[in-house]
mmCIF file of C-alpha atoms and ligand atoms in Angstrom:
data_model
loop_
_atom_site.group_PDB
_atom_site.id
_atom_site.type_symbol
_atom_site.label_atom_id
_atom_site.label_comp_id
_atom_site.label_asym_id
_atom_site.label_seq_id
_atom_site.Cartn_x
_atom_site.Cartn_y
_atom_site.Cartn_z
ATOM 1 C CA MET A 1 24.262 20.902 -12.218
ATOM 2 C CA PRO A 2 23.599 17.796 -10.674
ATOM 3 C CA THR A 3 22.105 18.148 -7.004
ATOM 4 C CA PRO A 4 21.895 15.846 -4.113
ATOM 5 C CA HIS A 5 18.493 14.363 -5.813
ATOM 6 C CA ILE A 6 18.472 15.250 -8.938
ATOM 7 C CA SER A 7 19.875 14.767 -11.652
ATOM 8 C CA ALA A 8 19.220 16.520 -14.327
ATOM 9 C CA PRO A 9 22.403 19.227 -16.561
ATOM 10 C CA ASP A 10 21.814 22.886 -16.122
ATOM 11 C CA GLY A 11 19.206 24.538 -18.186
ATOM 12 C CA ALA A 12 17.268 21.590 -17.559
ATOM 13 C CA PHE A 13 13.397 22.744 -16.423
ATOM 14 C CA ALA A 14 11.589 25.904 -17.549
ATOM 15 C CA PRO A 15 10.627 28.677 -15.168
ATOM 16 C CA ASP A 16 7.502 27.368 -14.790
ATOM 17 C CA ILE A 17 6.774 24.073 -12.985
ATOM 18 C CA LEU A 18 3.699 21.914 -12.143
ATOM 19 C CA LEU A 19 4.099 19.284 -9.469
ATOM 20 C CA PRO A 20 2.308 16.500 -8.118
ATOM 21 C CA GLY A 21 3.143 14.213 -5.337
ATOM 22 C CA ASP A 22 2.691 10.393 -7.408
ATOM 23 C CA PRO A 23 5.637 10.841 -10.152
ATOM 24 C CA ARG A 24 3.320 8.621 -12.578
ATOM 25 C CA ARG A 25 1.233 11.448 -12.508
ATOM 26 C CA ALA A 26 4.579 13.654 -13.672
ATOM 27 C CA THR A 27 3.798 11.637 -16.154
ATOM 28 C CA ARG A 28 0.605 12.143 -17.215
ATOM 29 C CA ILE A 29 0.597 15.146 -17.035
ATOM 30 C CA ALA A 30 3.685 15.234 -19.567
ATOM 31 C CA GLU A 31 2.376 13.333 -21.729
ATOM 32 C CA THR A 32 -1.570 14.811 -21.495
ATOM 33 C CA PHE A 33 -0.872 18.280 -21.804
ATOM 34 C CA LEU A 34 2.975 19.433 -22.394
ATOM 35 C CA ASP A 35 4.465 18.925 -26.379
ATOM 36 C CA ASP A 36 7.564 18.044 -26.982
ATOM 37 C CA ALA A 37 8.495 16.419 -23.208
ATOM 38 C CA GLU A 38 11.252 14.944 -21.668
ATOM 39 C CA LEU A 39 13.185 13.316 -19.576
ATOM 40 C CA VAL A 40 14.889 15.341 -17.502
ATOM 41 C CA THR A 41 15.392 13.632 -14.282
ATOM 42 C CA GLU A 42 14.359 10.140 -12.754
ATOM 43 C CA VAL A 43 16.348 9.688 -8.899
ATOM 44 C CA ARG A 44 15.049 7.597 -6.634
ATOM 45 C CA GLY A 45 12.211 7.010 -9.087
ATOM 46 C CA ILE A 46 10.938 11.378 -8.119
ATOM 47 C CA LEU A 47 10.102 11.836 -11.608
ATOM 48 C CA GLY A 48 10.642 14.887 -13.823
ATOM 49 C CA TYR A 49 9.921 16.039 -18.167
ATOM 50 C CA THR A 50 10.349 19.905 -19.865
ATOM 51 C CA GLY A 51 8.611 20.488 -22.485
ATOM 52 C CA THR A 52 6.780 23.184 -23.912
ATOM 53 C CA TYR A 53 2.972 24.345 -23.297
ATOM 54 C CA GLN A 54 0.712 26.344 -25.308
ATOM 55 C CA GLY A 55 4.408 27.753 -26.611
ATOM 56 C CA ARG A 56 5.425 27.824 -22.715
ATOM 57 C CA PRO A 57 8.413 26.015 -21.462
ATOM 58 C CA MET A 58 6.952 23.894 -18.814
ATOM 59 C CA SER A 59 8.602 21.294 -16.485
ATOM 60 C CA VAL A 60 6.729 19.552 -13.825
ATOM 61 C CA MET A 61 8.425 16.798 -11.468
ATOM 62 C CA ALA A 62 7.409 14.728 -8.726
ATOM 63 C CA THR A 63 7.781 15.335 -5.065
ATOM 64 C CA GLY A 64 6.958 12.982 -3.189
ATOM 65 C CA MET A 65 4.612 12.924 0.570
ATOM 66 C CA GLY A 66 5.072 15.513 3.069
ATOM 67 C CA MET A 67 6.917 18.266 3.751
ATOM 68 C CA PRO A 68 10.752 16.910 4.190
ATOM 69 C CA SER A 69 10.341 15.944 0.583
ATOM 70 C CA ALA A 70 8.611 17.895 -1.341
ATOM 71 C CA THR A 71 10.875 21.417 0.116
ATOM 72 C CA ILE A 72 13.745 18.755 -0.610
ATOM 73 C CA TYR A 73 13.158 19.472 -4.412
ATOM 74 C CA THR A 74 11.929 22.680 -4.085
ATOM 75 C CA THR A 75 14.688 23.903 -2.636
ATOM 76 C CA GLU A 76 16.698 22.323 -5.390
ATOM 77 C CA LEU A 77 15.315 22.837 -8.311
ATOM 78 C CA ILE A 78 15.139 26.464 -6.511
ATOM 79 C CA ARG A 79 18.211 27.529 -5.812
ATOM 80 C CA HIS A 80 20.988 25.094 -8.647
ATOM 81 C CA TYR A 81 18.108 24.962 -11.972
ATOM 82 C CA GLY A 82 16.520 28.295 -12.078
ATOM 83 C CA VAL A 83 12.713 27.520 -11.373
ATOM 84 C CA LYS A 84 10.246 31.005 -9.996
ATOM 85 C CA ARG A 85 6.886 29.783 -9.805
ATOM 86 C CA LEU A 86 5.550 26.264 -9.379
ATOM 87 C CA VAL A 87 2.131 24.865 -8.645
ATOM 88 C CA ARG A 88 1.815 22.136 -6.948
ATOM 89 C CA VAL A 89 -0.716 19.862 -8.351
ATOM 90 C CA GLY A 90 -2.073 16.310 -5.460
ATOM 91 C CA THR A 91 -5.289 15.328 -3.862
ATOM 92 C CA VAL A 92 -6.850 17.166 -0.629
ATOM 93 C CA GLY A 93 -8.941 15.636 1.540
ATOM 94 C CA GLY A 94 -12.332 18.434 2.591
ATOM 95 C CA ILE A 95 -12.319 18.687 5.927
ATOM 96 C CA HIS A 96 -15.763 21.155 5.488
ATOM 97 C CA MET A 97 -18.515 20.519 5.020
ATOM 98 C CA ASP A 98 -19.495 23.172 1.998
ATOM 99 C CA LEU A 99 -16.720 21.484 -0.258
ATOM 100 C CA GLN A 100 -18.021 18.680 -2.730
ATOM 101 C CA LEU A 101 -15.895 15.622 -4.165
ATOM 102 C CA GLY A 102 -13.929 16.768 -7.454
ATOM 103 C CA ASP A 103 -14.116 21.266 -6.449
ATOM 104 C CA VAL A 104 -11.124 22.324 -6.845
ATOM 105 C CA VAL A 105 -9.243 23.442 -3.358
ATOM 106 C CA ALA A 106 -6.914 26.691 -3.644
ATOM 107 C CA ALA A 107 -4.478 27.022 -0.779
ATOM 108 C CA SER A 108 -5.182 31.028 0.585
ATOM 109 C CA SER A 109 -2.997 29.977 3.538
ATOM 110 C CA ALA A 110 -1.266 26.823 5.146
ATOM 111 C CA HIS A 111 -2.463 26.289 9.157
ATOM 112 C CA THR A 112 0.539 23.566 9.710
ATOM 113 C CA ASP A 113 1.005 20.253 12.494
ATOM 114 C CA SER A 114 4.686 20.844 12.225
ATOM 115 C CA ALA A 115 7.489 21.538 13.365
ATOM 116 C CA MET A 116 9.078 21.979 10.031
ATOM 117 C CA THR A 117 8.562 25.503 9.542
ATOM 118 C CA ALA A 118 8.514 27.056 13.335
ATOM 119 C CA GLN A 119 12.030 26.433 12.421
ATOM 120 C CA ARG A 120 12.296 28.590 10.381
ATOM 121 C CA LEU A 121 11.137 31.878 12.454
ATOM 122 C CA PRO A 122 11.879 30.552 16.331
ATOM 123 C CA GLY A 123 9.565 32.979 18.397
ATOM 124 C CA VAL A 124 7.014 33.692 15.090
ATOM 125 C CA HIS A 125 3.886 32.289 14.115
ATOM 126 C CA TYR A 126 4.419 32.296 11.107
ATOM 127 C CA SER A 127 1.360 32.443 8.314
ATOM 128 C CA HIS A 128 2.256 30.466 5.566
ATOM 129 C CA ALA A 129 0.834 31.792 2.117
ATOM 130 C CA PRO A 130 0.904 31.817 -1.602
ATOM 131 C CA SER A 131 1.497 34.063 -4.104
ATOM 132 C CA PHE A 132 -1.619 36.626 -4.098
ATOM 133 C CA THR A 133 -0.276 36.425 -8.491
ATOM 134 C CA LEU A 134 -0.702 33.945 -8.850
ATOM 135 C CA LEU A 135 -3.845 32.839 -6.569
ATOM 136 C CA ARG A 136 -5.567 35.238 -8.734
ATOM 137 C CA ALA A 137 -4.648 34.117 -12.332
ATOM 138 C CA ALA A 138 -6.578 30.766 -10.594
ATOM 139 C CA ALA A 139 -9.134 32.157 -9.453
ATOM 140 C CA ASP A 140 -9.522 34.554 -12.739
ATOM 141 C CA HIS A 141 -9.220 31.503 -14.756
ATOM 142 C CA ALA A 142 -11.839 29.480 -12.638
ATOM 143 C CA ASP A 143 -14.290 31.603 -13.072
ATOM 144 C CA GLU A 144 -13.536 32.366 -16.586
ATOM 145 C CA THR A 145 -13.784 28.368 -17.463
ATOM 146 C CA GLY A 146 -16.778 28.329 -14.929
ATOM 147 C CA ALA A 147 -14.040 25.467 -12.807
ATOM 148 C CA PRO A 148 -15.116 24.490 -9.985
ATOM 149 C CA LEU A 149 -12.788 26.870 -7.877
ATOM 150 C CA ARG A 150 -12.558 27.085 -4.184
ATOM 151 C CA VAL A 151 -9.885 29.599 -1.956
ATOM 152 C CA GLY A 152 -9.637 29.309 1.495
ATOM 153 C CA PRO A 153 -7.949 28.060 4.101
ATOM 154 C CA VAL A 154 -6.230 23.889 4.631
ATOM 155 C CA LEU A 155 -4.384 22.323 6.411
ATOM 156 C CA THR A 156 -1.031 20.901 6.139
ATOM 157 C CA SER A 157 -0.753 17.547 8.492
ATOM 158 C CA ASP A 158 2.115 15.800 9.271
ATOM 159 C CA ALA A 159 -0.271 13.281 9.112
ATOM 160 C CA PHE A 160 -1.921 11.393 6.733
ATOM 161 C CA TYR A 161 -3.599 8.597 9.919
ATOM 162 C CA GLN A 162 -5.181 12.670 12.256
ATOM 163 C CA PRO A 163 -4.046 10.334 15.952
ATOM 164 C CA ASP A 164 -6.042 13.408 17.436
ATOM 165 C CA GLU A 165 -10.565 13.201 15.487
ATOM 166 C CA THR A 166 -10.901 16.949 17.179
ATOM 167 C CA LEU A 167 -8.832 17.789 15.045
ATOM 168 C CA VAL A 168 -10.592 18.247 11.977
ATOM 169 C CA PRO A 169 -13.920 18.974 12.722
ATOM 170 C CA ARG A 170 -11.849 22.113 14.906
ATOM 171 C CA LEU A 171 -10.136 23.119 12.535
ATOM 172 C CA ALA A 172 -13.025 23.131 10.253
ATOM 173 C CA ALA A 173 -15.350 25.193 12.841
ATOM 174 C CA TYR A 174 -12.948 27.983 11.825
ATOM 175 C CA GLY A 175 -12.919 28.199 8.216
ATOM 176 C CA THR A 176 -10.552 25.985 6.959
ATOM 177 C CA LEU A 177 -11.871 23.804 3.452
ATOM 178 C CA ALA A 178 -10.027 20.490 2.946
ATOM 179 C CA VAL A 179 -6.608 18.838 4.675
ATOM 180 C CA GLU A 180 -2.787 17.982 2.583
ATOM 181 C CA MET A 181 0.855 17.676 3.822
ATOM 182 C CA GLU A 182 3.364 19.907 1.539
ATOM 183 C CA ALA A 183 0.873 22.905 1.032
ATOM 184 C CA ALA A 184 2.982 24.911 4.423
ATOM 185 C CA GLY A 185 6.182 23.149 3.323
ATOM 186 C CA LEU A 186 6.213 25.301 -0.573
ATOM 187 C CA TYR A 187 5.665 28.480 0.465
ATOM 188 C CA ALA A 188 8.157 28.709 3.307
ATOM 189 C CA VAL A 189 9.990 27.492 0.912
ATOM 190 C CA ALA A 190 9.268 29.478 -2.005
ATOM 191 C CA ALA A 191 9.126 32.867 0.242
ATOM 192 C CA ALA A 192 12.647 32.241 2.013
ATOM 193 C CA GLU A 193 14.006 31.419 -1.999
ATOM 194 C CA GLY A 194 11.741 35.500 -2.878
ATOM 195 C CA VAL A 195 10.197 32.810 -5.592
ATOM 196 C CA GLU A 196 6.355 32.395 -6.019
ATOM 197 C CA ALA A 197 4.422 29.378 -5.147
ATOM 198 C CA LEU A 198 0.537 28.555 -5.706
ATOM 199 C CA MET A 199 -0.884 24.959 -4.298
ATOM 200 C CA VAL A 200 -3.822 23.957 -5.996
ATOM 201 C CA GLY A 201 -5.272 20.532 -4.852
ATOM 202 C CA THR A 202 -8.785 18.006 -6.394
ATOM 203 C CA VAL A 203 -10.633 16.556 -3.655
ATOM 204 C CA SER A 204 -9.726 13.135 -3.757
ATOM 205 C CA ASP A 205 -11.743 12.641 -0.371
ATOM 206 C CA HIS A 206 -13.279 13.987 2.733
ATOM 207 C CA VAL A 207 -12.311 13.279 5.372
ATOM 208 C CA VAL A 208 -15.969 14.154 7.650
ATOM 209 C CA LYS A 209 -18.321 12.586 4.661
ATOM 210 C CA GLY A 210 -16.157 10.141 4.685
ATOM 211 C CA GLU A 211 -16.618 10.001 0.940
ATOM 212 C CA PHE A 212 -13.726 8.643 -1.924
ATOM 213 C CA LEU A 213 -13.858 9.322 -5.003
ATOM 214 C CA GLU A 214 -13.807 6.491 -7.748
ATOM 215 C CA ALA A 215 -10.103 6.502 -9.385
ATOM 216 C CA ASP A 216 -11.771 7.576 -13.054
ATOM 217 C CA GLU A 217 -14.017 10.093 -11.573
ATOM 218 C CA ARG A 218 -10.470 11.060 -9.023
ATOM 219 C CA GLU A 219 -8.750 11.034 -13.050
ATOM 220 C CA ARG A 220 -11.119 13.543 -14.717
ATOM 221 C CA THR A 221 -11.527 15.514 -11.648
ATOM 222 C CA PHE A 222 -7.207 16.020 -12.268
ATOM 223 C CA ALA A 223 -6.911 17.488 -14.930
ATOM 224 C CA ALA A 224 -9.713 19.360 -14.537
ATOM 225 C CA MET A 225 -6.995 21.291 -11.822
ATOM 226 C CA VAL A 226 -4.571 20.776 -13.565
ATOM 227 C CA SER A 227 -6.375 23.125 -16.827
ATOM 228 C CA VAL A 228 -6.957 25.340 -13.542
ATOM 229 C CA ALA A 229 -2.832 24.893 -12.803
ATOM 230 C CA LEU A 230 -1.506 25.804 -16.131
ATOM 231 C CA GLY A 231 -4.407 29.026 -16.459
ATOM 232 C CA ALA A 232 -3.046 29.848 -14.161
ATOM 233 C CA LEU A 233 0.586 30.069 -15.269
ATOM 234 C CA THR A 234 0.397 31.132 -18.585
ATOM 235 C CA ARG A 235 -2.251 34.210 -17.501
HETATM 236 N N1 HPA B 301 -4.756 14.502 4.221
HETATM 237 C C1 HPA B 301 -3.902 14.172 3.564
HETATM 238 N N2 HPA B 301 -4.057 14.541 2.227
HETATM 239 C C2 HPA B 301 -4.250 14.662 1.799
HETATM 240 C C3 HPA B 301 -6.594 13.712 2.263
HETATM 241 C C4 HPA B 301 -6.055 13.198 3.186
HETATM 242 O O1 HPA B 301 -6.984 12.691 3.872
HETATM 243 N N3 HPA B 301 -6.754 12.751 1.277
HETATM 244 C C5 HPA B 301 -5.517 13.762 0.421
HETATM 245 N N4 HPA B 301 -4.822 14.046 0.470
#
C-alpha cells in the first residue's frame, strides 16, 4: 500500500536495500550494480528501484539529506514494505587525521548533536549502533577484497556547516572518524523497529585537512564503497 512518501505496490521492495542520499545515485547504483532493475517509486523525486544482485532481490532508494528525511523513508520502508536490512551508502567528511580521501568508513557507532533520537528515550544518552552482523560482514568483505575500510565512530550532525568550529577537533580527539548526517537516525529507527542497519560512507572531503575529491574520483570511490555494502548484504 502506498505511504505518504512512497508510492509503490505491496511487495515492491526487497528485504535488503541500499540507501544513498542522492536520487541520481540511486539511479546509477540500479543501472550499474543491479540486474533487471525497475523504478518502483518516485514521489518528490526520491527514486527507488528493485532488481537483483547476484540473483538475490535487492532494492535501492534515495533518502534525501539529514535525519528528518532519512527517518521518514526508512520507517515507511520497514513498516509498510517489510524491509529488513538497510545499508546507507553515503559520503562522509573525514575529521580524523589518519583518514585519507577515498577511504571507506563503516560506522560502528554514531554520536549526534541532534535532539531527534533523544526524544525516543528521554533521560538516556542512547548509543546509536549498527547491526554487528552487517558490520562484521562488511569488515570481512573488505579484508578479502582489500577495500580501504575503516571501522569506528562517526558524528551524525544536523548541520553541514558547523556553527561551533571547535566541535570537530574535539570529536576527532575522541577517535571519531568522520561526520555525516544520517547514521544515528537510521540506527535508532532500525533498533526501534527490530531490523538491521549499517552506514558505510566514502570520505569525499576532509574537514580538517581542507581536501576534497574531484568528481571522477568521487564516483570511482563511491562505486568501491557500494561494492563493500553489497558484499556485506550477500555474505
Ligand atoms: N559534513 C557532513 N556531511 C558530509 C560531509 C561533511 O563535511 N561530507 C560529506 N558528507
